[in-house]
Amino acid sequence: MIDRCFTFIIWLTAGIVFLAFGWLISEVVVQGVGKLSWSFLTDEPARSGREGGIYPIIVSTLLILGTALVIVIPLGLGSAIWLAEFTKKSSKRVQSTRLILDVLAGVPSIVFGLFGYAFFCGFLDLGFSILSGGLTLACMMLPILIRTTEAGLTAVPNDWRRAGAALGVSRTTLLWQVLLPYASPAITAGLLLSIGRATAETAALIFTSGYVDRMPESLNDSGRALAVHIYDLSMNVVGGDKAAYGSALVLIIMVVIINLSANALSEFWLEKKINRLQ
Amino acid sequence: MSKGLVTGNAYTLGSIEQGEPCCEAVSHFSIRDLAVSYQQETVLSNVSLEVYKGCITALIGPSGCGKSSFLSALNRLSDMVPGAKVSGDIIFEGENIFDTSVDVRTLRTKIGMIFQKPNPFPLSIRKNLELPLKEHGVRNKSEIESKIFDVLHSVGLWNEVKDRLHCSALSLSGGQQQRLCIARALILEPSVLLMDEPCSALDPISSGIVEEMIQRLAGRYTIIIVTHNLAQARRIANYAAFFWMTERVGKLIEFGQCRPLFESPQHSLTAAYVSGEKG
Ligand SMILES: Nc1ncnc2c1ncn2[C@@H]1O[C@H](COP(=O)(O)OP(=O)(O)O)[C@@H](O)[C@H]1O
Ligand SMILES: [Mg+2]
Protein backbone atom coordinates (compact mmCIF):
# COMPACT_ATOMS: atom_id res chain seq x y z
CA MET A 1 0.00 0.00 0.00
CA ILE A 2 2.72 2.43 1.06
CA ASP A 3 4.72 1.19 -1.86
CA ARG A 4 1.92 2.01 -4.28
CA CYS A 5 1.43 5.43 -2.76
CA PHE A 6 5.09 6.12 -3.09
CA THR A 7 5.19 4.90 -6.68
CA PHE A 8 2.21 7.12 -7.46
CA ILE A 9 3.88 10.16 -5.91
CA ILE A 10 7.10 9.53 -7.80
CA TRP A 11 5.21 9.30 -11.07
CA LEU A 12 3.23 12.40 -10.17
CA THR A 13 6.29 14.53 -9.45
CA ALA A 14 7.95 13.35 -12.62
CA GLY A 15 4.76 14.14 -14.51
CA ILE A 16 4.53 17.64 -13.07
CA VAL A 17 8.12 18.42 -13.94
CA PHE A 18 7.69 17.00 -17.41
CA LEU A 19 4.50 18.98 -18.00
CA ALA A 20 6.06 22.20 -16.75
CA PHE A 21 9.01 21.88 -19.07
CA GLY A 22 6.86 20.74 -21.95
CA TRP A 23 4.61 23.72 -21.48
CA LEU A 24 7.56 26.09 -21.24
CA ILE A 25 9.24 24.79 -24.37
CA SER A 26 6.05 24.57 -26.40
CA GLU A 27 5.14 28.13 -25.37
CA VAL A 28 8.47 29.39 -26.68
CA VAL A 29 8.24 27.28 -29.81
CA VAL A 30 4.64 28.22 -30.60
CA GLN A 31 5.17 31.93 -29.97
CA GLY A 32 8.58 32.12 -31.51
CA VAL A 33 8.39 29.90 -34.54
CA GLY A 34 6.48 32.57 -36.52
CA LYS A 35 9.42 34.92 -36.16
CA LEU A 36 11.94 32.35 -37.22
CA SER A 37 13.20 32.84 -40.75
CA TRP A 38 16.44 33.15 -42.61
CA SER A 39 16.25 36.93 -42.57
CA PHE A 40 15.61 36.93 -38.81
CA LEU A 41 18.96 35.22 -38.41
CA THR A 42 20.87 37.36 -40.91
CA ASP A 43 19.41 40.90 -40.58
CA GLU A 44 20.28 43.74 -38.28
CA PRO A 45 17.59 44.61 -35.73
CA ALA A 46 15.32 47.54 -36.56
CA ARG A 47 13.02 49.69 -34.39
CA SER A 48 14.68 48.55 -31.14
CA GLY A 49 14.45 44.94 -32.19
CA ARG A 50 10.72 44.84 -32.89
CA GLU A 51 11.57 44.26 -36.52
CA GLY A 52 14.54 43.11 -38.48
CA GLY A 53 16.72 40.29 -37.26
CA ILE A 54 19.25 39.40 -34.59
CA TYR A 55 22.37 38.73 -36.62
CA PRO A 56 24.72 41.06 -34.67
CA ILE A 57 23.32 39.72 -31.42
CA ILE A 58 24.04 36.11 -32.34
CA VAL A 59 27.56 37.14 -33.34
CA SER A 60 28.09 39.04 -30.08
CA THR A 61 26.76 36.11 -28.06
CA LEU A 62 29.12 33.68 -29.75
CA LEU A 63 32.05 36.08 -29.40
CA ILE A 64 31.40 36.60 -25.69
CA LEU A 65 31.00 32.86 -25.15
CA GLY A 66 34.06 32.12 -27.26
CA THR A 67 36.18 34.61 -25.32
CA ALA A 68 35.02 33.08 -22.06
CA LEU A 69 35.73 29.53 -23.24
CA VAL A 70 39.21 30.38 -24.49
CA ILE A 71 40.00 31.49 -20.95
CA VAL A 72 37.96 28.94 -19.05
CA ILE A 73 38.96 25.68 -20.71
CA PRO A 74 42.74 25.85 -20.19
CA LEU A 75 42.53 27.58 -16.80
CA GLY A 76 39.73 25.37 -15.55
CA LEU A 77 41.27 22.10 -16.68
CA GLY A 78 44.68 23.16 -15.40
CA SER A 79 43.43 24.06 -11.94
CA ALA A 80 41.28 20.96 -11.73
CA ILE A 81 44.22 18.75 -12.66
CA TRP A 82 46.32 20.54 -10.08
CA LEU A 83 43.67 20.03 -7.41
CA ALA A 84 42.98 16.40 -8.22
CA GLU A 85 46.41 15.08 -9.15
CA PHE A 86 49.12 17.29 -7.71
CA THR A 87 47.97 18.14 -4.22
CA LYS A 88 47.42 16.25 -1.02
CA LYS A 89 43.71 15.80 -0.49
CA SER A 90 43.99 16.66 3.17
CA SER A 91 46.11 19.81 3.06
CA LYS A 92 44.55 23.00 4.45
CA ARG A 93 45.41 25.03 1.39
CA VAL A 94 43.59 22.67 -0.91
CA GLN A 95 40.55 22.35 1.30
CA SER A 96 40.16 26.10 1.55
CA THR A 97 40.62 26.42 -2.22
CA ARG A 98 37.79 23.96 -2.63
CA LEU A 99 35.56 25.78 -0.21
CA ILE A 100 36.15 29.10 -1.97
CA LEU A 101 35.34 27.54 -5.33
CA ASP A 102 32.11 26.08 -4.00
CA VAL A 103 31.08 29.45 -2.61
CA LEU A 104 31.98 31.18 -5.87
CA ALA A 105 29.94 28.68 -7.87
CA GLY A 106 26.90 29.73 -5.89
CA VAL A 107 27.42 33.50 -5.91
CA PRO A 108 24.61 35.36 -7.73
CA SER A 109 25.63 36.55 -11.16
CA ILE A 110 24.90 40.19 -10.37
CA VAL A 111 27.86 40.12 -7.99
CA PHE A 112 30.10 38.90 -10.80
CA GLY A 113 28.61 41.65 -12.94
CA LEU A 114 29.57 44.33 -10.43
CA PHE A 115 33.02 42.84 -10.05
CA GLY A 116 33.48 42.70 -13.82
CA TYR A 117 32.29 46.26 -14.15
CA ALA A 118 34.71 47.49 -11.50
CA PHE A 119 37.66 45.32 -12.48
CA PHE A 120 37.60 44.65 -16.23
CA CYS A 121 35.67 47.72 -17.43
CA GLY A 122 37.11 50.12 -14.90
CA PHE A 123 40.42 49.02 -13.44
CA LEU A 124 41.75 47.30 -16.56
CA ASP A 125 40.14 50.01 -18.68
CA LEU A 126 38.49 47.60 -21.11
CA GLY A 127 35.23 49.58 -21.03
CA PHE A 128 31.91 48.08 -22.08
CA SER A 129 33.21 45.44 -24.41
CA ILE A 130 32.85 41.86 -25.50
CA LEU A 131 36.22 41.25 -23.85
CA SER A 132 34.97 42.53 -20.49
CA GLY A 133 31.81 40.44 -20.81
CA GLY A 134 33.69 37.32 -21.80
CA LEU A 135 36.16 37.70 -18.96
CA THR A 136 33.37 38.24 -16.46
CA LEU A 137 31.58 35.15 -17.72
CA ALA A 138 34.85 33.25 -17.46
CA CYS A 139 35.01 34.14 -13.76
CA MET A 140 31.52 32.74 -13.32
CA MET A 141 32.18 29.57 -15.27
CA LEU A 142 35.55 28.70 -13.76
CA PRO A 143 34.42 27.45 -10.35
CA ILE A 144 31.77 25.20 -11.91
CA LEU A 145 34.15 23.69 -14.43
CA ILE A 146 36.99 23.24 -11.92
CA ARG A 147 34.84 21.43 -9.38
CA THR A 148 33.13 19.11 -11.86
CA THR A 149 36.40 18.26 -13.60
CA GLU A 150 38.09 17.65 -10.28
CA ALA A 151 35.25 15.37 -9.18
CA GLY A 152 35.52 13.52 -12.49
CA LEU A 153 39.26 12.98 -12.06
CA THR A 154 38.92 11.95 -8.43
CA ALA A 155 36.41 9.31 -9.49
CA VAL A 156 39.00 7.61 -11.74
CA PRO A 157 40.24 4.50 -9.89
CA ASN A 158 43.63 4.87 -8.23
CA ASP A 159 44.62 1.44 -9.57
CA TRP A 160 45.55 2.98 -12.90
CA ARG A 161 47.74 5.63 -11.33
CA ARG A 162 49.63 2.92 -9.46
CA ALA A 163 49.81 0.74 -12.56
CA GLY A 164 51.17 3.68 -14.53
CA ALA A 165 53.71 4.62 -11.89
CA ALA A 166 54.89 1.01 -11.58
CA LEU A 167 55.55 0.99 -15.32
CA GLY A 168 57.54 4.20 -15.13
CA VAL A 169 54.88 6.00 -17.17
CA SER A 170 54.97 9.74 -16.56
CA ARG A 171 52.02 11.45 -14.95
CA THR A 172 51.51 13.56 -18.06
CA THR A 173 51.19 10.54 -20.33
CA LEU A 174 48.88 8.83 -17.91
CA LEU A 175 46.72 11.95 -17.67
CA TRP A 176 46.40 12.30 -21.43
CA GLN A 177 46.08 8.65 -22.31
CA VAL A 178 43.96 7.35 -19.46
CA LEU A 179 42.75 9.70 -16.74
CA LEU A 180 41.42 12.65 -18.76
CA PRO A 181 39.73 10.56 -21.46
CA TYR A 182 38.15 8.40 -18.79
CA ALA A 183 36.91 11.51 -16.98
CA SER A 184 35.85 13.29 -20.15
CA PRO A 185 32.10 12.65 -19.77
CA ALA A 186 32.20 14.36 -16.38
CA ILE A 187 34.33 17.19 -17.76
CA THR A 188 31.94 17.67 -20.66
CA ALA A 189 28.99 17.73 -18.30
CA GLY A 190 30.70 20.43 -16.24
CA LEU A 191 31.58 22.42 -19.32
CA LEU A 192 27.99 22.26 -20.57
CA LEU A 193 26.66 23.26 -17.17
CA SER A 194 28.88 26.31 -17.17
CA ILE A 195 28.06 27.14 -20.80
CA GLY A 196 24.40 26.87 -19.88
CA ARG A 197 24.90 29.31 -17.06
CA ALA A 198 26.81 31.65 -19.35
CA THR A 199 24.28 31.71 -22.20
CA ALA A 200 21.47 32.40 -19.75
CA GLU A 201 23.35 35.32 -18.28
CA THR A 202 21.94 38.83 -18.39
CA ALA A 203 22.79 40.50 -15.11
CA ALA A 204 26.54 40.06 -15.39
CA LEU A 205 26.60 41.10 -19.05
CA ILE A 206 24.53 44.27 -18.94
CA PHE A 207 27.26 45.76 -16.74
CA THR A 208 30.17 44.54 -18.77
CA SER A 209 29.54 43.87 -22.44
CA GLY A 210 26.71 46.37 -22.55
CA TYR A 211 23.66 46.36 -24.79
CA VAL A 212 24.64 48.03 -28.02
CA ASP A 213 22.86 46.01 -30.68
CA ARG A 214 25.12 46.93 -33.59
CA MET A 215 27.51 44.53 -35.19
CA PRO A 216 30.70 44.48 -33.09
CA GLU A 217 33.84 45.25 -35.07
CA SER A 218 36.30 43.85 -32.56
CA LEU A 219 36.42 42.37 -29.09
CA ASN A 220 36.78 45.91 -27.76
CA ASP A 221 33.33 46.85 -29.00
CA SER A 222 30.28 46.59 -26.89
CA GLY A 223 27.97 43.76 -27.93
CA ARG A 224 24.54 42.59 -26.87
CA ALA A 225 24.10 38.98 -25.84
CA LEU A 226 20.94 37.07 -26.74
CA ALA A 227 19.78 36.80 -23.17
CA VAL A 228 20.20 40.57 -22.73
CA HIS A 229 18.30 41.09 -25.98
CA ILE A 230 15.41 38.95 -24.77
CA TYR A 231 15.36 40.77 -21.47
CA ASP A 232 15.36 44.15 -23.21
CA LEU A 233 12.65 43.20 -25.69
CA SER A 234 10.29 41.87 -23.07
CA MET A 235 10.88 44.52 -20.41
CA ASN A 236 11.66 47.75 -22.22
CA VAL A 237 10.27 47.49 -25.74
CA VAL A 238 6.50 47.74 -26.15
CA GLY A 239 5.45 45.24 -28.80
CA GLY A 240 8.72 43.36 -28.65
CA ASP A 241 7.12 40.12 -27.44
CA LYS A 242 7.17 38.27 -30.73
CA ALA A 243 10.82 39.14 -31.34
CA ALA A 244 11.62 38.13 -27.75
CA TYR A 245 10.09 34.69 -28.27
CA GLY A 246 11.87 34.35 -31.58
CA SER A 247 15.19 35.17 -29.91
CA ALA A 248 14.46 32.79 -27.06
CA LEU A 249 13.81 30.02 -29.54
CA VAL A 250 17.12 30.77 -31.25
CA LEU A 251 18.86 30.70 -27.87
CA ILE A 252 17.34 27.31 -27.03
CA ILE A 253 18.34 25.89 -30.41
CA MET A 254 21.84 27.28 -29.92
CA VAL A 255 22.19 25.65 -26.51
CA VAL A 256 20.91 22.35 -27.90
CA ILE A 257 23.43 22.49 -30.74
CA ILE A 258 26.28 23.28 -28.35
CA ASN A 259 25.20 20.41 -26.11
CA LEU A 260 24.98 17.88 -28.89
CA SER A 261 28.27 18.85 -30.47
CA ALA A 262 30.13 18.90 -27.15
CA ASN A 263 28.80 15.46 -26.31
CA ALA A 264 29.67 14.15 -29.75
CA LEU A 265 33.16 15.61 -29.47
CA SER A 266 33.76 14.10 -26.05
CA GLU A 267 32.32 10.77 -27.20
CA PHE A 268 34.63 10.87 -30.21
CA TRP A 269 37.65 11.54 -28.02
CA LEU A 270 36.58 8.84 -25.60
CA GLU A 271 36.19 6.31 -28.40
CA LYS A 272 39.53 7.20 -29.86
CA LYS A 273 41.44 7.11 -26.60
CA ILE A 274 39.63 4.74 -24.35
CA ASN A 275 38.34 1.27 -24.89
CA ARG A 276 35.67 0.57 -22.36
CA LEU A 277 33.65 -2.58 -22.18
CA GLN A 278 31.66 -3.03 -25.31
CA MET B 1 48.04 -27.99 -15.97
CA SER B 2 50.89 -27.66 -13.57
CA LYS B 3 51.91 -30.55 -11.42
CA GLY B 4 51.24 -28.38 -8.40
CA LEU B 5 47.62 -28.00 -9.38
CA VAL B 6 47.14 -31.74 -9.51
CA THR B 7 48.55 -32.46 -6.12
CA GLY B 8 46.76 -29.81 -4.16
CA ASN B 9 44.02 -27.27 -4.64
CA ALA B 10 44.38 -23.68 -3.54
CA TYR B 11 44.35 -24.32 0.17
CA THR B 12 45.72 -27.77 0.82
CA LEU B 13 49.38 -28.47 1.23
CA GLY B 14 50.60 -30.53 -1.66
CA SER B 15 53.90 -32.28 -1.91
CA ILE B 16 56.78 -30.00 -2.66
CA GLU B 17 57.43 -29.80 -6.37
CA GLN B 18 60.13 -27.18 -6.17
CA GLY B 19 61.78 -25.37 -3.36
CA GLU B 20 65.38 -26.29 -3.92
CA PRO B 21 67.85 -23.45 -4.15
CA CYS B 22 67.56 -22.50 -7.79
CA CYS B 23 71.15 -21.97 -8.70
CA GLU B 24 74.28 -20.61 -7.12
CA ALA B 25 72.98 -17.75 -5.05
CA VAL B 26 73.86 -14.42 -6.66
CA SER B 27 72.43 -11.46 -4.84
CA HIS B 28 70.09 -9.25 -6.84
CA PHE B 29 68.72 -7.12 -4.04
CA SER B 30 70.51 -6.52 -0.75
CA ILE B 31 68.13 -5.07 1.75
CA ARG B 32 69.63 -3.58 4.92
CA ASP B 33 67.68 -2.33 7.92
CA LEU B 34 64.64 -1.41 5.95
CA ALA B 35 61.89 0.40 7.84
CA VAL B 36 58.62 1.81 6.57
CA SER B 37 56.37 4.26 8.36
CA TYR B 38 53.11 5.99 7.51
CA GLN B 39 52.39 9.34 9.15
CA GLN B 40 55.26 8.79 11.60
CA GLU B 41 53.84 5.41 12.59
CA THR B 42 56.29 2.58 11.95
CA VAL B 43 54.65 -0.44 10.36
CA LEU B 44 57.76 -2.35 9.35
CA SER B 45 61.23 -2.21 10.84
CA ASN B 46 64.59 -3.82 10.80
CA VAL B 47 64.24 -5.92 7.68
CA SER B 48 67.47 -7.22 6.20
CA LEU B 49 67.57 -9.92 3.57
CA GLU B 50 69.07 -10.94 0.26
CA VAL B 51 67.02 -11.60 -2.82
CA TYR B 52 68.77 -13.95 -5.21
CA LYS B 53 68.90 -13.62 -8.95
CA GLY B 54 66.54 -15.82 -10.92
CA CYS B 55 64.91 -17.23 -7.80
CA ILE B 56 61.39 -16.99 -6.52
CA THR B 57 61.25 -15.47 -3.07
CA ALA B 58 57.92 -15.81 -1.29
CA LEU B 59 56.84 -13.34 1.39
CA ILE B 60 54.42 -14.88 3.83
CA GLY B 61 52.78 -13.69 7.00
CA PRO B 62 49.44 -12.46 8.29
CA SER B 63 47.64 -9.42 6.86
CA GLY B 64 48.90 -6.07 8.00
CA CYS B 65 52.42 -7.14 8.82
CA GLY B 66 53.87 -4.95 6.09
CA LYS B 67 54.46 -7.28 3.15
CA SER B 68 52.93 -4.88 0.64
CA SER B 69 54.79 -1.97 2.19
CA PHE B 70 58.03 -3.91 1.84
CA LEU B 71 57.31 -4.73 -1.77
CA SER B 72 56.48 -1.18 -2.75
CA ALA B 73 59.72 0.06 -1.19
CA LEU B 74 61.63 -2.10 -3.65
CA ASN B 75 60.51 -0.16 -6.74
CA ARG B 76 60.02 3.06 -4.78
CA LEU B 77 56.30 3.01 -5.46
CA SER B 78 56.08 4.09 -1.83
CA ASP B 79 57.21 7.51 -3.09
CA MET B 80 53.70 8.18 -4.30
CA VAL B 81 51.96 7.20 -1.07
CA PRO B 82 51.26 10.33 0.97
CA GLY B 83 52.83 10.17 4.42
CA ALA B 84 55.00 7.15 3.65
CA LYS B 85 58.64 7.19 4.76
CA VAL B 86 61.17 4.50 3.94
CA SER B 87 64.57 4.26 5.59
CA GLY B 88 67.44 1.84 5.27
CA ASP B 89 69.32 0.71 2.20
CA ILE B 90 68.26 -1.30 -0.80
CA ILE B 91 71.15 -2.22 -3.06
CA PHE B 92 69.84 -3.23 -6.45
CA GLU B 93 72.29 -4.24 -9.15
CA GLY B 94 75.10 -2.57 -7.24
CA GLU B 95 73.35 0.73 -6.65
CA ASN B 96 71.38 2.07 -3.70
CA ILE B 97 67.93 2.80 -5.10
CA PHE B 98 67.51 5.69 -2.66
CA ASP B 99 70.52 7.53 -4.09
CA THR B 100 69.60 10.86 -5.58
CA SER B 101 71.29 9.87 -8.81
CA VAL B 102 68.80 7.04 -9.40
CA ASP B 103 66.11 7.79 -11.96
CA VAL B 104 62.93 6.32 -10.54
CA ARG B 105 61.27 5.80 -13.92
CA THR B 106 64.24 3.85 -15.25
CA LEU B 107 64.33 1.85 -12.02
CA ARG B 108 60.70 0.93 -12.48
CA THR B 109 61.29 -0.31 -15.99
CA LYS B 110 63.79 -2.76 -14.54
CA ILE B 111 61.44 -3.82 -11.76
CA GLY B 112 57.96 -4.79 -12.87
CA MET B 113 55.08 -4.91 -10.43
CA ILE B 114 51.86 -6.92 -10.40
CA PHE B 115 49.04 -6.01 -8.05
CA GLN B 116 46.46 -8.04 -6.23
CA LYS B 117 43.57 -6.69 -8.27
CA PRO B 118 44.27 -6.90 -12.00
CA ASN B 119 44.54 -3.32 -13.21
CA PRO B 120 44.76 -3.16 -17.00
CA PHE B 121 44.14 0.32 -18.37
CA PRO B 122 40.69 0.93 -19.85
CA LEU B 123 42.24 0.72 -23.29
CA SER B 124 42.41 -1.97 -25.93
CA ILE B 125 44.58 -5.00 -25.25
CA ARG B 126 47.11 -3.77 -27.78
CA LYS B 127 47.22 -0.24 -26.35
CA ASN B 128 47.78 -1.60 -22.86
CA LEU B 129 51.02 -3.07 -24.12
CA GLU B 130 51.92 -0.19 -26.44
CA LEU B 131 51.56 2.52 -23.83
CA PRO B 132 54.59 1.59 -21.68
CA LEU B 133 56.66 0.79 -24.77
CA LYS B 134 55.97 4.13 -26.43
CA GLU B 135 56.52 5.90 -23.14
CA HIS B 136 60.00 4.45 -23.02
CA GLY B 137 60.88 5.38 -26.55
CA VAL B 138 60.06 2.32 -28.65
CA ARG B 139 58.42 3.68 -31.81
CA ASN B 140 59.29 1.18 -34.48
CA LYS B 141 56.04 -0.52 -35.55
CA SER B 142 57.44 -3.93 -36.30
CA GLU B 143 59.49 -3.92 -33.12
CA ILE B 144 56.34 -3.13 -31.13
CA GLU B 145 54.42 -5.88 -32.91
CA SER B 146 57.06 -8.50 -32.22
CA LYS B 147 57.34 -7.51 -28.57
CA ILE B 148 53.58 -7.72 -28.15
CA PHE B 149 53.65 -11.16 -29.72
CA ASP B 150 56.52 -12.26 -27.47
CA VAL B 151 55.05 -11.17 -24.17
CA LEU B 152 51.57 -12.46 -24.96
CA HIS B 153 53.21 -15.79 -25.73
CA SER B 154 55.17 -15.72 -22.49
CA VAL B 155 51.99 -15.35 -20.47
CA GLY B 156 50.10 -17.86 -22.60
CA LEU B 157 47.58 -15.30 -23.76
CA TRP B 158 48.41 -15.11 -27.45
CA ASN B 159 46.03 -17.78 -28.68
CA GLU B 160 43.24 -16.46 -26.52
CA VAL B 161 43.46 -12.83 -27.65
CA LYS B 162 45.22 -12.78 -31.01
CA ASP B 163 41.96 -12.02 -32.86
CA ARG B 164 40.77 -9.35 -30.46
CA LEU B 165 43.78 -7.18 -29.70
CA HIS B 166 41.62 -4.15 -30.49
CA CYS B 167 39.01 -5.11 -27.88
CA SER B 168 38.90 -3.59 -24.43
CA ALA B 169 41.24 -5.15 -21.91
CA LEU B 170 38.37 -4.90 -19.47
CA SER B 171 36.41 -7.42 -21.51
CA LEU B 172 38.88 -10.14 -20.51
CA SER B 173 38.27 -12.47 -17.58
CA GLY B 174 40.01 -11.74 -14.28
CA GLY B 175 42.72 -14.32 -14.87
CA GLN B 176 43.31 -13.08 -18.41
CA GLN B 177 43.48 -9.51 -17.14
CA GLN B 178 46.09 -10.50 -14.59
CA ARG B 179 48.15 -12.25 -17.25
CA LEU B 180 47.83 -9.18 -19.46
CA CYS B 181 49.16 -7.08 -16.57
CA ILE B 182 52.10 -9.45 -16.26
CA ALA B 183 52.66 -9.17 -20.01
CA ARG B 184 52.51 -5.39 -19.71
CA ALA B 185 55.24 -5.51 -17.07
CA LEU B 186 57.32 -8.00 -19.08
CA ILE B 187 57.24 -5.90 -22.24
CA LEU B 188 59.68 -3.43 -20.67
CA GLU B 189 62.13 -6.33 -20.21
CA PRO B 190 62.58 -6.00 -16.46
CA SER B 191 64.91 -8.25 -14.51
CA VAL B 192 62.66 -8.38 -11.46
CA LEU B 193 58.95 -8.98 -10.96
CA LEU B 194 57.27 -7.92 -7.74
CA MET B 195 53.94 -9.63 -7.23
CA ASP B 196 51.55 -8.66 -4.49
CA GLU B 197 49.13 -11.55 -4.03
CA PRO B 198 48.72 -11.92 -7.79
CA CYS B 199 46.34 -14.87 -7.50
CA SER B 200 44.17 -13.97 -4.56
CA ALA B 201 41.53 -12.12 -6.57
CA LEU B 202 41.25 -14.99 -9.05
CA ASP B 203 39.23 -18.18 -9.13
CA PRO B 204 41.16 -21.44 -8.48
CA ILE B 205 41.51 -22.34 -12.16
CA SER B 206 42.83 -18.93 -13.21
CA SER B 207 44.97 -18.90 -10.11
CA GLY B 208 46.48 -22.22 -11.14
CA ILE B 209 47.19 -20.94 -14.64
CA VAL B 210 48.88 -17.80 -13.31
CA GLU B 211 50.86 -19.86 -10.81
CA GLU B 212 52.09 -22.19 -13.52
CA MET B 213 53.11 -19.19 -15.55
CA ILE B 214 55.05 -17.70 -12.65
CA GLN B 215 56.97 -20.96 -12.36
CA ARG B 216 57.86 -20.77 -16.03
CA LEU B 217 59.10 -17.20 -15.61
CA ALA B 218 61.44 -18.13 -12.76
CA GLY B 219 65.05 -18.28 -13.79
CA ARG B 220 64.63 -15.60 -16.44
CA TYR B 221 63.35 -13.18 -13.83
CA THR B 222 63.94 -12.63 -10.17
CA ILE B 223 60.49 -12.94 -8.63
CA ILE B 224 59.33 -11.71 -5.26
CA ILE B 225 55.82 -12.82 -4.53
CA VAL B 226 53.54 -12.09 -1.60
CA THR B 227 51.10 -14.90 -1.05
CA HIS B 228 48.67 -15.96 1.61
CA ASN B 229 48.54 -19.38 0.07
CA LEU B 230 51.19 -21.37 1.92
CA ALA B 231 50.75 -24.32 -0.40
CA GLN B 232 51.49 -22.04 -3.31
CA ALA B 233 54.55 -20.64 -1.58
CA ARG B 234 55.84 -24.17 -0.98
CA ARG B 235 55.18 -25.20 -4.54
CA ILE B 236 56.83 -22.36 -6.33
CA ALA B 237 59.31 -20.59 -4.08
CA ASN B 238 63.03 -21.17 -3.69
CA TYR B 239 63.31 -18.83 -0.74
CA ALA B 240 60.76 -17.71 1.78
CA ALA B 241 60.59 -14.80 4.18
CA PHE B 242 58.22 -14.93 7.09
CA PHE B 243 56.91 -11.63 8.47
CA TRP B 244 55.08 -11.23 11.74
CA MET B 245 53.70 -8.33 13.68
CA THR B 246 54.87 -7.58 17.19
CA GLU B 247 53.33 -4.59 18.94
CA ARG B 248 51.83 -3.46 15.64
CA VAL B 249 55.22 -3.28 13.97
CA GLY B 250 56.02 -5.76 11.24
CA LYS B 251 59.29 -7.68 11.53
CA LEU B 252 61.09 -10.23 9.46
CA ILE B 253 61.11 -13.32 11.65
CA GLU B 254 62.78 -15.85 9.48
CA PHE B 255 64.31 -15.97 6.05
CA GLY B 256 65.88 -18.86 4.22
CA GLN B 257 65.45 -21.56 1.65
CA CYS B 258 61.85 -22.47 1.25
CA ARG B 259 61.97 -26.14 2.12
CA PRO B 260 63.88 -25.86 5.41
CA LEU B 261 61.74 -22.90 6.43
CA PHE B 262 58.59 -24.95 6.00
CA GLU B 263 59.93 -28.27 7.22
CA SER B 264 62.26 -27.35 10.04
CA PRO B 265 61.62 -23.72 10.96
CA GLN B 266 64.14 -22.15 13.34
CA HIS B 267 61.62 -19.92 15.05
CA SER B 268 58.59 -21.02 17.03
CA LEU B 269 56.40 -18.34 15.41
CA THR B 270 57.30 -19.65 11.98
CA ALA B 271 56.51 -23.17 13.04
CA ALA B 272 53.15 -22.12 14.39
CA TYR B 273 52.32 -20.13 11.28
CA VAL B 274 53.31 -22.67 8.64
CA SER B 275 51.54 -25.44 10.49
CA GLY B 276 48.41 -23.31 10.50
CA GLU B 277 48.19 -22.87 14.26
CA LYS B 278 48.64 -19.14 14.13
CA GLY B 279 47.82 -16.30 11.76
N1 LIG C 1 48.87 4.25 2.68
C1 LIG C 1 48.86 3.90 3.98
N2 LIG C 1 48.67 4.83 4.93
C2 LIG C 1 48.66 4.49 6.24
N3 LIG C 1 48.84 3.25 6.69
C3 LIG C 1 49.03 2.27 5.81
C4 LIG C 1 49.06 2.53 4.40
N4 LIG C 1 49.28 1.37 3.75
C5 LIG C 1 49.39 0.41 4.71
N5 LIG C 1 49.25 0.94 5.94
C6 LIG C 1 49.34 0.23 7.20
O1 LIG C 1 50.56 -0.44 7.24
C7 LIG C 1 50.41 -1.73 7.79
C8 LIG C 1 51.00 -2.74 6.85
O2 LIG C 1 50.21 -2.79 5.69
P1 LIG C 1 50.57 -3.67 4.42
O3 LIG C 1 51.96 -3.35 4.02
O4 LIG C 1 49.52 -3.46 3.41
O5 LIG C 1 50.51 -5.14 5.02
P2 LIG C 1 50.24 -6.52 4.29
O6 LIG C 1 50.47 -6.34 2.83
O7 LIG C 1 51.22 -7.45 4.93
O8 LIG C 1 48.85 -6.92 4.60
C9 LIG C 1 48.94 -1.92 8.07
O9 LIG C 1 48.73 -1.73 9.44
C10 LIG C 1 48.26 -0.85 7.30
O10 LIG C 1 47.15 -0.38 7.99
MG1 LIG D 1 49.11 -6.58 1.26
mmCIF file with all atom_site columns, C-alpha atoms and ligand atoms in Angstrom, chain B residues 63-64 66-69 116 196-197 226 228, ligand 2:
data_model
loop_
_atom_site.group_PDB
_atom_site.id
_atom_site.type_symbol
_atom_site.label_atom_id
_atom_site.label_alt_id
_atom_site.label_comp_id
_atom_site.label_asym_id
_atom_site.label_entity_id
_atom_site.label_seq_id
_atom_site.pdbx_PDB_ins_code
_atom_site.Cartn_x
_atom_site.Cartn_y
_atom_site.Cartn_z
_atom_site.occupancy
_atom_site.B_iso_or_equiv
_atom_site.pdbx_formal_charge
_atom_site.auth_seq_id
_atom_site.auth_comp_id
_atom_site.auth_asym_id
_atom_site.auth_atom_id
_atom_site.pdbx_PDB_model_num
ATOM   1  C  CA . SER B 1 63  ? 47.638 -9.421  6.856  1.00 0.00 ? 63  SER B CA 1
ATOM   2  C  CA . GLY B 1 64  ? 48.895 -6.067  7.999  1.00 0.00 ? 64  GLY B CA 1
ATOM   3  C  CA . GLY B 1 66  ? 53.868 -4.952  6.094  1.00 0.00 ? 66  GLY B CA 1
ATOM   4  C  CA . LYS B 1 67  ? 54.459 -7.276  3.151  1.00 0.00 ? 67  LYS B CA 1
ATOM   5  C  CA . SER B 1 68  ? 52.928 -4.881  0.640  1.00 0.00 ? 68  SER B CA 1
ATOM   6  C  CA . SER B 1 69  ? 54.790 -1.972  2.190  1.00 0.00 ? 69  SER B CA 1
ATOM   7  C  CA . GLN B 1 116 ? 46.456 -8.036  -6.234 1.00 0.00 ? 116 GLN B CA 1
ATOM   8  C  CA . ASP B 1 196 ? 51.548 -8.662  -4.495 1.00 0.00 ? 196 ASP B CA 1
ATOM   9  C  CA . GLU B 1 197 ? 49.131 -11.547 -4.029 1.00 0.00 ? 197 GLU B CA 1
ATOM   10 C  CA . VAL B 1 226 ? 53.536 -12.086 -1.604 1.00 0.00 ? 226 VAL B CA 1
ATOM   11 C  CA . HIS B 1 228 ? 48.666 -15.965 1.607  1.00 0.00 ? 228 HIS B CA 1
HETATM 12 MG MG . MG  C 2 .   ? 49.112 -6.584  1.260  1.00 0.00 ? 2   MG  C MG 1
#
